[in-house]
């Protein structure tokens, strides 16, 4: 690969949610602050939404890593589970022993006792659910029933829902209006701006061990931002391919043509790019018609 060519210790633009590469842009920092304030206030439900590839999973893992020993945390990456299976998954994450053959009523009863035990120990329990838009309505309702438990001071279970915008559609349903009313904190992750993409690239390269001059030319950054729309996952994919192309040419800098070539090989970015191009051509055509009419 190109690590030695650019003087890197590891690949800088991997797709795995590696917390060592965390770049706290304004949007992610605000979301993280929202989460930390919410759990310290003992709220029941918190919601974080964002488009595909905006870094929800990485944010979730960063948040969990910042909780101190006054919290007991659970993380379920794929909550597309029926209520009973979801309760068993929560128990397993918390290290609670339940009889798997028991019915849902007794599972809830066992979890309730476990939550009370955590409270006696002075611990708050936080459950993070990734890809929450995939959760069945019945499973959301089962979680709501668990969050009904509270002391005079705080909830015994706090739930953080991380999901795509489709989660908002699901929560708009009449059948989950009680849960919707209990979401006291929420935040919508935004894409990276042009300058943030530049800082993001520099940050990840620095973490990966790069110590040379500017690797991505300014024109390359502009092309990358336009092609990716500032979506971190697309930025990573295009940046990685662009570096491969520069390496193949023996170049020590990524320029705009490398980014354009990488974009043409990336379907998701290509669709974004051609939408922008088509819109631009439509504007040019409209202006041309306008000038013709004036003439």
mmCIF file of C-alpha atoms in Angstrom:
data_model
loop_
_atom_site.group_PDB
_atom_site.id
_atom_site.type_symbol
_atom_site.label_atom_id
_atom_site.label_comp_id
_atom_site.label_asym_id
_atom_site.label_seq_id
_atom_site.Cartn_x
_atom_site.Cartn_y
_atom_site.Cartn_z
ATOM 1 C CA UNK A 1 0.000 0.000 0.000
ATOM 2 C CA UNK A 2 1.080 3.657 0.107
ATOM 3 C CA UNK A 3 2.113 4.024 3.794
ATOM 4 C CA UNK A 4 5.853 4.025 3.208
ATOM 5 C CA UNK A 5 5.536 6.281 0.150
ATOM 6 C CA UNK A 6 3.911 9.036 2.222
ATOM 7 C CA UNK A 7 5.725 8.230 5.486
ATOM 8 C CA UNK A 8 2.653 6.899 7.290
ATOM 9 C CA UNK A 9 2.477 4.461 10.182
ATOM 10 C CA UNK A 10 -1.049 3.313 9.279
ATOM 11 C CA UNK A 11 -3.803 3.982 6.774
ATOM 12 C CA UNK A 12 -5.406 7.341 7.587
ATOM 13 C CA UNK A 13 -8.797 6.909 5.940
ATOM 14 C CA UNK A 14 -10.173 3.578 7.082
ATOM 15 C CA UNK A 15 -13.927 3.067 7.398
ATOM 16 C CA UNK A 16 -13.879 1.416 10.835
ATOM 17 C CA UNK A 17 -15.076 3.744 13.654
ATOM 18 C CA UNK A 18 -11.621 4.091 15.248
ATOM 19 C CA UNK A 19 -11.818 6.528 18.175
ATOM 20 C CA UNK A 20 -8.084 7.311 17.909
ATOM 21 C CA UNK A 21 -8.926 9.219 14.706
ATOM 22 C CA UNK A 22 -11.785 11.241 16.194
ATOM 23 C CA UNK A 23 -12.014 14.741 14.745
ATOM 24 C CA UNK A 24 -14.254 16.927 16.877
ATOM 25 C CA UNK A 25 -15.832 19.233 14.332
ATOM 26 C CA UNK A 26 -18.407 21.751 15.577
ATOM 27 C CA UNK A 27 -21.369 19.453 14.916
ATOM 28 C CA UNK A 28 -19.859 16.428 16.685
ATOM 29 C CA UNK A 29 -18.668 18.491 19.643
ATOM 30 C CA UNK A 30 -22.139 19.971 20.126
ATOM 31 C CA UNK A 31 -23.700 16.502 19.882
ATOM 32 C CA UNK A 32 -21.199 15.120 22.404
ATOM 33 C CA UNK A 33 -21.875 18.006 24.794
ATOM 34 C CA UNK A 34 -25.618 17.359 24.438
ATOM 35 C CA UNK A 35 -25.150 13.686 25.327
ATOM 36 C CA UNK A 36 -22.952 14.347 28.348
ATOM 37 C CA UNK A 37 -25.286 17.006 29.750
ATOM 38 C CA UNK A 38 -28.335 14.820 29.162
ATOM 39 C CA UNK A 39 -27.024 11.707 30.928
ATOM 40 C CA UNK A 40 -25.741 13.745 33.871
ATOM 41 C CA UNK A 41 -29.218 15.221 34.231
ATOM 42 C CA UNK A 42 -30.689 11.712 34.329
ATOM 43 C CA UNK A 43 -32.982 12.077 31.305
ATOM 44 C CA UNK A 44 -34.936 9.106 29.958
ATOM 45 C CA UNK A 45 -34.544 9.211 26.163
ATOM 46 C CA UNK A 46 -31.993 11.092 24.047
ATOM 47 C CA UNK A 47 -31.958 11.064 20.250
ATOM 48 C CA UNK A 48 -29.072 11.666 17.833
ATOM 49 C CA UNK A 49 -29.824 11.552 14.111
ATOM 50 C CA UNK A 50 -27.739 12.058 10.998
ATOM 51 C CA UNK A 51 -27.467 10.997 7.387
ATOM 52 C CA UNK A 52 -25.645 7.810 6.444
ATOM 53 C CA UNK A 53 -21.894 8.264 6.925
ATOM 54 C CA UNK A 54 -21.973 11.328 9.189
ATOM 55 C CA UNK A 55 -20.192 9.503 12.037
ATOM 56 C CA UNK A 56 -22.973 8.407 14.393
ATOM 57 C CA UNK A 57 -21.247 5.163 15.391
ATOM 58 C CA UNK A 58 -17.945 6.924 16.024
ATOM 59 C CA UNK A 59 -19.757 9.548 18.107
ATOM 60 C CA UNK A 60 -21.469 6.787 20.078
ATOM 61 C CA UNK A 61 -18.183 5.047 20.866
ATOM 62 C CA UNK A 62 -16.515 8.327 21.793
ATOM 63 C CA UNK A 63 -19.404 9.130 24.134
ATOM 64 C CA UNK A 64 -19.242 5.712 25.814
ATOM 65 C CA UNK A 65 -15.479 6.046 26.300
ATOM 66 C CA UNK A 66 -16.026 9.310 28.198
ATOM 67 C CA UNK A 67 -18.410 7.884 30.807
ATOM 68 C CA UNK A 68 -16.783 7.425 34.200
ATOM 69 C CA UNK A 69 -17.264 4.614 36.710
ATOM 70 C CA UNK A 70 -20.489 6.148 38.027
ATOM 71 C CA UNK A 71 -22.148 4.802 34.881
ATOM 72 C CA UNK A 72 -22.914 1.268 33.766
ATOM 73 C CA UNK A 73 -23.184 1.263 29.974
ATOM 74 C CA UNK A 74 -24.599 -1.069 27.352
ATOM 75 C CA UNK A 75 -24.159 -0.880 23.580
ATOM 76 C CA UNK A 76 -26.342 -2.680 21.052
ATOM 77 C CA UNK A 77 -25.124 -2.092 17.471
ATOM 78 C CA UNK A 78 -28.026 -3.812 15.728
ATOM 79 C CA UNK A 79 -31.346 -3.363 17.561
ATOM 80 C CA UNK A 80 -33.472 -5.025 14.865
ATOM 81 C CA UNK A 81 -34.660 -7.426 17.547
ATOM 82 C CA UNK A 82 -37.996 -8.523 18.917
ATOM 83 C CA UNK A 83 -38.736 -7.191 22.450
ATOM 84 C CA UNK A 84 -37.772 -10.381 24.262
ATOM 85 C CA UNK A 85 -34.460 -10.740 22.412
ATOM 86 C CA UNK A 86 -33.701 -7.050 22.965
ATOM 87 C CA UNK A 87 -34.213 -7.456 26.713
ATOM 88 C CA UNK A 88 -31.869 -10.458 26.744
ATOM 89 C CA UNK A 89 -29.271 -8.474 24.777
ATOM 90 C CA UNK A 90 -29.498 -5.609 27.289
ATOM 91 C CA UNK A 91 -29.115 -8.037 30.198
ATOM 92 C CA UNK A 92 -26.064 -9.616 28.575
ATOM 93 C CA UNK A 93 -24.435 -6.227 27.987
ATOM 94 C CA UNK A 94 -24.967 -5.283 31.634
ATOM 95 C CA UNK A 95 -23.686 -8.628 32.882
ATOM 96 C CA UNK A 96 -27.073 -9.521 34.328
ATOM 97 C CA UNK A 97 -27.938 -13.205 34.510
ATOM 98 C CA UNK A 98 -31.471 -14.008 33.315
ATOM 99 C CA UNK A 99 -33.198 -17.277 32.511
ATOM 100 C CA UNK A 100 -33.538 -17.225 28.712
ATOM 101 C CA UNK A 101 -36.573 -19.487 28.740
ATOM 102 C CA UNK A 102 -38.642 -17.069 30.829
ATOM 103 C CA UNK A 103 -41.429 -14.999 29.308
ATOM 104 C CA UNK A 104 -41.184 -11.264 28.652
ATOM 105 C CA UNK A 105 -42.891 -10.325 31.915
ATOM 106 C CA UNK A 106 -40.306 -12.149 34.019
ATOM 107 C CA UNK A 107 -37.442 -10.826 31.893
ATOM 108 C CA UNK A 108 -38.611 -7.251 32.552
ATOM 109 C CA UNK A 109 -38.992 -8.095 36.235
ATOM 110 C CA UNK A 110 -35.420 -9.442 36.365
ATOM 111 C CA UNK A 111 -34.031 -6.404 34.555
ATOM 112 C CA UNK A 112 -35.977 -4.109 36.865
ATOM 113 C CA UNK A 113 -34.320 -5.672 39.883
ATOM 114 C CA UNK A 114 -30.915 -5.369 38.231
ATOM 115 C CA UNK A 115 -31.506 -1.660 37.555
ATOM 116 C CA UNK A 116 -32.501 -1.137 41.162
ATOM 117 C CA UNK A 117 -29.287 -2.896 42.263
ATOM 118 C CA UNK A 118 -27.223 -0.564 40.066
ATOM 119 C CA UNK A 119 -28.994 2.420 41.639
ATOM 120 C CA UNK A 120 -28.148 1.165 45.133
ATOM 121 C CA UNK A 121 -24.498 1.018 44.016
ATOM 122 C CA UNK A 122 -24.785 4.645 42.895
ATOM 123 C CA UNK A 123 -24.523 3.797 39.196
ATOM 124 C CA UNK A 124 -26.603 5.230 36.351
ATOM 125 C CA UNK A 125 -27.371 2.825 33.507
ATOM 126 C CA UNK A 126 -27.025 4.122 29.937
ATOM 127 C CA UNK A 127 -28.098 2.083 26.927
ATOM 128 C CA UNK A 128 -26.886 3.179 23.467
ATOM 129 C CA UNK A 129 -28.714 1.792 20.448
ATOM 130 C CA UNK A 130 -27.086 2.241 17.048
ATOM 131 C CA UNK A 131 -29.137 2.070 13.818
ATOM 132 C CA UNK A 132 -32.232 2.749 15.932
ATOM 133 C CA UNK A 133 -34.350 3.455 12.847
ATOM 134 C CA UNK A 134 -34.433 -0.324 12.321
ATOM 135 C CA UNK A 135 -36.028 -1.075 15.705
ATOM 136 C CA UNK A 136 -39.504 -2.627 15.680
ATOM 137 C CA UNK A 137 -42.167 -0.459 17.310
ATOM 138 C CA UNK A 138 -42.854 -3.195 19.869
ATOM 139 C CA UNK A 139 -39.204 -3.160 20.986
ATOM 140 C CA UNK A 140 -39.248 0.621 21.384
ATOM 141 C CA UNK A 141 -42.332 0.250 23.564
ATOM 142 C CA UNK A 142 -40.612 -2.399 25.716
ATOM 143 C CA UNK A 143 -37.740 0.025 26.325
ATOM 144 C CA UNK A 144 -40.172 2.795 27.199
ATOM 145 C CA UNK A 145 -41.713 0.597 29.870
ATOM 146 C CA UNK A 146 -38.272 -0.010 31.368
ATOM 147 C CA UNK A 147 -37.550 3.740 31.464
ATOM 148 C CA UNK A 148 -40.694 4.240 33.560
ATOM 149 C CA UNK A 149 -38.631 3.088 36.522
ATOM 150 C CA UNK A 150 -37.201 5.965 38.537
ATOM 151 C CA UNK A 151 -36.165 7.087 41.973
ATOM 152 C CA UNK A 152 -37.153 10.459 43.414
ATOM 153 C CA UNK A 153 -34.061 11.941 41.758
ATOM 154 C CA UNK A 154 -33.536 10.233 38.393
ATOM 155 C CA UNK A 155 -34.397 7.520 35.904
ATOM 156 C CA UNK A 156 -32.983 4.040 36.473
ATOM 157 C CA UNK A 157 -32.353 3.577 32.736
ATOM 158 C CA UNK A 158 -31.383 6.172 30.150
ATOM 159 C CA UNK A 159 -31.617 5.315 26.454
ATOM 160 C CA UNK A 160 -29.689 7.022 23.650
ATOM 161 C CA UNK A 161 -31.067 6.408 20.162
ATOM 162 C CA UNK A 162 -28.614 6.847 17.280
ATOM 163 C CA UNK A 163 -30.286 6.661 13.893
ATOM 164 C CA UNK A 164 -30.769 7.879 10.368
ATOM 165 C CA UNK A 165 -33.470 10.502 9.630
ATOM 166 C CA UNK A 166 -35.929 7.641 9.114
ATOM 167 C CA UNK A 167 -35.962 7.361 12.905
ATOM 168 C CA UNK A 168 -37.837 10.680 13.058
ATOM 169 C CA UNK A 169 -40.463 9.263 10.709
ATOM 170 C CA UNK A 170 -40.890 6.196 12.910
ATOM 171 C CA UNK A 171 -41.182 8.278 16.073
ATOM 172 C CA UNK A 172 -43.806 10.500 14.444
ATOM 173 C CA UNK A 173 -46.286 7.610 14.558
ATOM 174 C CA UNK A 174 -49.293 7.902 16.838
ATOM 175 C CA UNK A 175 -48.543 4.558 18.500
ATOM 176 C CA UNK A 176 -45.241 5.836 19.937
ATOM 177 C CA UNK A 177 -46.398 9.285 21.027
ATOM 178 C CA UNK A 178 -45.673 8.480 24.695
ATOM 179 C CA UNK A 179 -42.059 7.678 23.861
ATOM 180 C CA UNK A 180 -41.763 10.749 21.618
ATOM 181 C CA UNK A 181 -42.835 12.988 24.513
ATOM 182 C CA UNK A 182 -40.036 11.551 26.660
ATOM 183 C CA UNK A 183 -37.239 12.548 24.289
ATOM 184 C CA UNK A 184 -35.957 15.571 26.168
ATOM 185 C CA UNK A 185 -32.641 16.065 24.330
ATOM 186 C CA UNK A 186 -31.928 15.610 20.637
ATOM 187 C CA UNK A 187 -29.378 16.635 18.049
ATOM 188 C CA UNK A 188 -29.034 16.356 14.263
ATOM 189 C CA UNK A 189 -25.487 15.775 12.968
ATOM 190 C CA UNK A 190 -24.463 17.972 10.043
ATOM 191 C CA UNK A 191 -21.995 17.357 7.229
ATOM 192 C CA UNK A 192 -18.517 18.908 7.241
ATOM 193 C CA UNK A 193 -18.029 22.323 5.707
ATOM 194 C CA UNK A 194 -15.216 23.051 3.217
ATOM 195 C CA UNK A 195 -12.733 24.253 5.860
ATOM 196 C CA UNK A 196 -13.686 21.371 8.151
ATOM 197 C CA UNK A 197 -12.914 18.864 5.373
ATOM 198 C CA UNK A 198 -9.449 20.444 5.075
ATOM 199 C CA UNK A 199 -8.863 20.203 8.834
ATOM 200 C CA UNK A 200 -10.341 16.687 8.884
ATOM 201 C CA UNK A 201 -7.897 15.452 6.239
ATOM 202 C CA UNK A 202 -4.919 17.066 8.023
ATOM 203 C CA UNK A 203 -6.000 15.647 11.381
ATOM 204 C CA UNK A 204 -6.323 12.054 10.182
ATOM 205 C CA UNK A 205 -3.045 12.237 8.285
ATOM 206 C CA UNK A 206 -1.282 13.592 11.377
ATOM 207 C CA UNK A 207 -2.710 10.800 13.566
ATOM 208 C CA UNK A 208 -1.537 8.275 10.963
ATOM 209 C CA UNK A 209 1.997 9.652 11.245
ATOM 210 C CA UNK A 210 2.277 12.041 8.286
ATOM 211 C CA UNK A 211 4.850 14.818 8.854
ATOM 212 C CA UNK A 212 5.362 16.245 5.373
ATOM 213 C CA UNK A 213 4.071 19.322 3.555
ATOM 214 C CA UNK A 214 0.426 19.776 2.518
ATOM 215 C CA UNK A 215 -0.592 16.438 1.018
ATOM 216 C CA UNK A 216 -3.988 17.407 -0.425
ATOM 217 C CA UNK A 217 -3.710 20.471 -2.658
ATOM 218 C CA UNK A 218 -6.299 23.176 -2.028
ATOM 219 C CA UNK A 219 -8.015 22.449 -5.358
ATOM 220 C CA UNK A 220 -8.139 18.767 -4.387
ATOM 221 C CA UNK A 221 -9.853 19.659 -1.085
ATOM 222 C CA UNK A 222 -12.444 21.744 -2.943
ATOM 223 C CA UNK A 223 -13.117 18.873 -5.351
ATOM 224 C CA UNK A 224 -13.326 16.400 -2.475
ATOM 225 C CA UNK A 225 -15.764 18.529 -0.507
ATOM 226 C CA UNK A 226 -17.958 19.011 -3.551
ATOM 227 C CA UNK A 227 -17.958 15.301 -4.430
ATOM 228 C CA UNK A 228 -18.554 14.057 -0.865
ATOM 229 C CA UNK A 229 -20.958 16.748 0.291
ATOM 230 C CA UNK A 230 -18.929 16.791 3.505
ATOM 231 C CA UNK A 231 -20.057 13.287 4.511
ATOM 232 C CA UNK A 232 -17.093 11.845 6.476
ATOM 233 C CA UNK A 233 -17.496 8.293 5.154
ATOM 234 C CA UNK A 234 -17.408 9.522 1.543
ATOM 235 C CA UNK A 235 -14.490 11.812 2.366
ATOM 236 C CA UNK A 236 -12.584 8.769 3.638
ATOM 237 C CA UNK A 237 -13.379 6.631 0.599
ATOM 238 C CA UNK A 238 -12.446 9.294 -1.953
ATOM 239 C CA UNK A 239 -9.353 10.432 -0.034
ATOM 240 C CA UNK A 240 -8.063 6.847 0.185
ATOM 241 C CA UNK A 241 -8.555 6.250 -3.546
ATOM 242 C CA UNK A 242 -6.999 9.603 -4.386
ATOM 243 C CA UNK A 243 -3.875 8.721 -2.399
ATOM 244 C CA UNK A 244 -3.665 5.388 -4.196
ATOM 245 C CA UNK A 245 -3.742 7.219 -7.542
ATOM 246 C CA UNK A 246 -1.057 9.692 -6.438
ATOM 247 C CA UNK A 247 1.074 6.804 -5.179
ATOM 248 C CA UNK A 248 0.634 4.993 -8.494
ATOM 249 C CA UNK A 249 2.067 8.035 -10.292
ATOM 250 C CA UNK A 250 4.893 8.427 -7.801
ATOM 251 C CA UNK A 251 3.498 11.835 -6.761
ATOM 252 C CA UNK A 252 3.921 13.205 -3.239
ATOM 253 C CA UNK A 253 0.768 15.330 -3.442
ATOM 254 C CA UNK A 254 -2.893 14.630 -4.195
ATOM 255 C CA UNK A 255 -4.254 17.069 -6.767
ATOM 256 C CA UNK A 256 -7.749 17.726 -8.121
ATOM 257 C CA UNK A 257 -7.515 15.265 -11.020
ATOM 258 C CA UNK A 258 -6.769 12.445 -8.567
ATOM 259 C CA UNK A 259 -9.921 13.355 -6.638
ATOM 260 C CA UNK A 260 -12.010 13.555 -9.815
ATOM 261 C CA UNK A 261 -10.778 10.123 -10.905
ATOM 262 C CA UNK A 262 -11.501 8.684 -7.450
ATOM 263 C CA UNK A 263 -14.972 10.240 -7.526
ATOM 264 C CA UNK A 264 -15.770 8.608 -10.872
ATOM 265 C CA UNK A 265 -15.017 5.237 -9.243
ATOM 266 C CA UNK A 266 -17.256 5.907 -6.203
ATOM 267 C CA UNK A 267 -20.972 5.410 -7.020
ATOM 268 C CA UNK A 268 -22.378 7.317 -4.019
ATOM 269 C CA UNK A 269 -20.081 10.285 -4.625
ATOM 270 C CA UNK A 270 -20.621 10.089 -8.367
ATOM 271 C CA UNK A 271 -24.371 10.510 -7.925
ATOM 272 C CA UNK A 272 -23.815 13.580 -5.771
ATOM 273 C CA UNK A 273 -21.330 14.980 -8.294
ATOM 274 C CA UNK A 274 -23.569 14.532 -11.308
ATOM 275 C CA UNK A 275 -26.587 16.019 -9.492
ATOM 276 C CA UNK A 276 -24.514 19.153 -8.861
ATOM 277 C CA UNK A 277 -23.295 19.199 -12.484
ATOM 278 C CA UNK A 278 -26.830 18.776 -13.839
ATOM 279 C CA UNK A 279 -28.113 21.590 -11.640
ATOM 280 C CA UNK A 280 -25.291 23.850 -12.802
ATOM 281 C CA UNK A 281 -26.075 23.092 -16.448
ATOM 282 C CA UNK A 282 -29.748 23.847 -15.791
ATOM 283 C CA UNK A 283 -28.792 27.254 -14.393
ATOM 284 C CA UNK A 284 -26.538 27.965 -17.379
ATOM 285 C CA UNK A 285 -29.357 26.977 -19.748
ATOM 286 C CA UNK A 286 -31.885 29.153 -17.895
ATOM 287 C CA UNK A 287 -29.529 32.124 -17.967
ATOM 288 C CA UNK A 288 -28.974 31.597 -21.666
ATOM 289 C CA UNK A 289 -32.706 31.605 -22.343
ATOM 290 C CA UNK A 290 -33.075 34.746 -20.226
ATOM 291 C CA UNK A 291 -30.345 36.578 -22.140
ATOM 292 C CA UNK A 292 -31.890 35.483 -25.448
ATOM 293 C CA UNK A 293 -35.262 36.900 -24.389
ATOM 294 C CA UNK A 294 -33.643 40.154 -23.348
ATOM 295 C CA UNK A 295 -31.857 40.302 -26.685
#
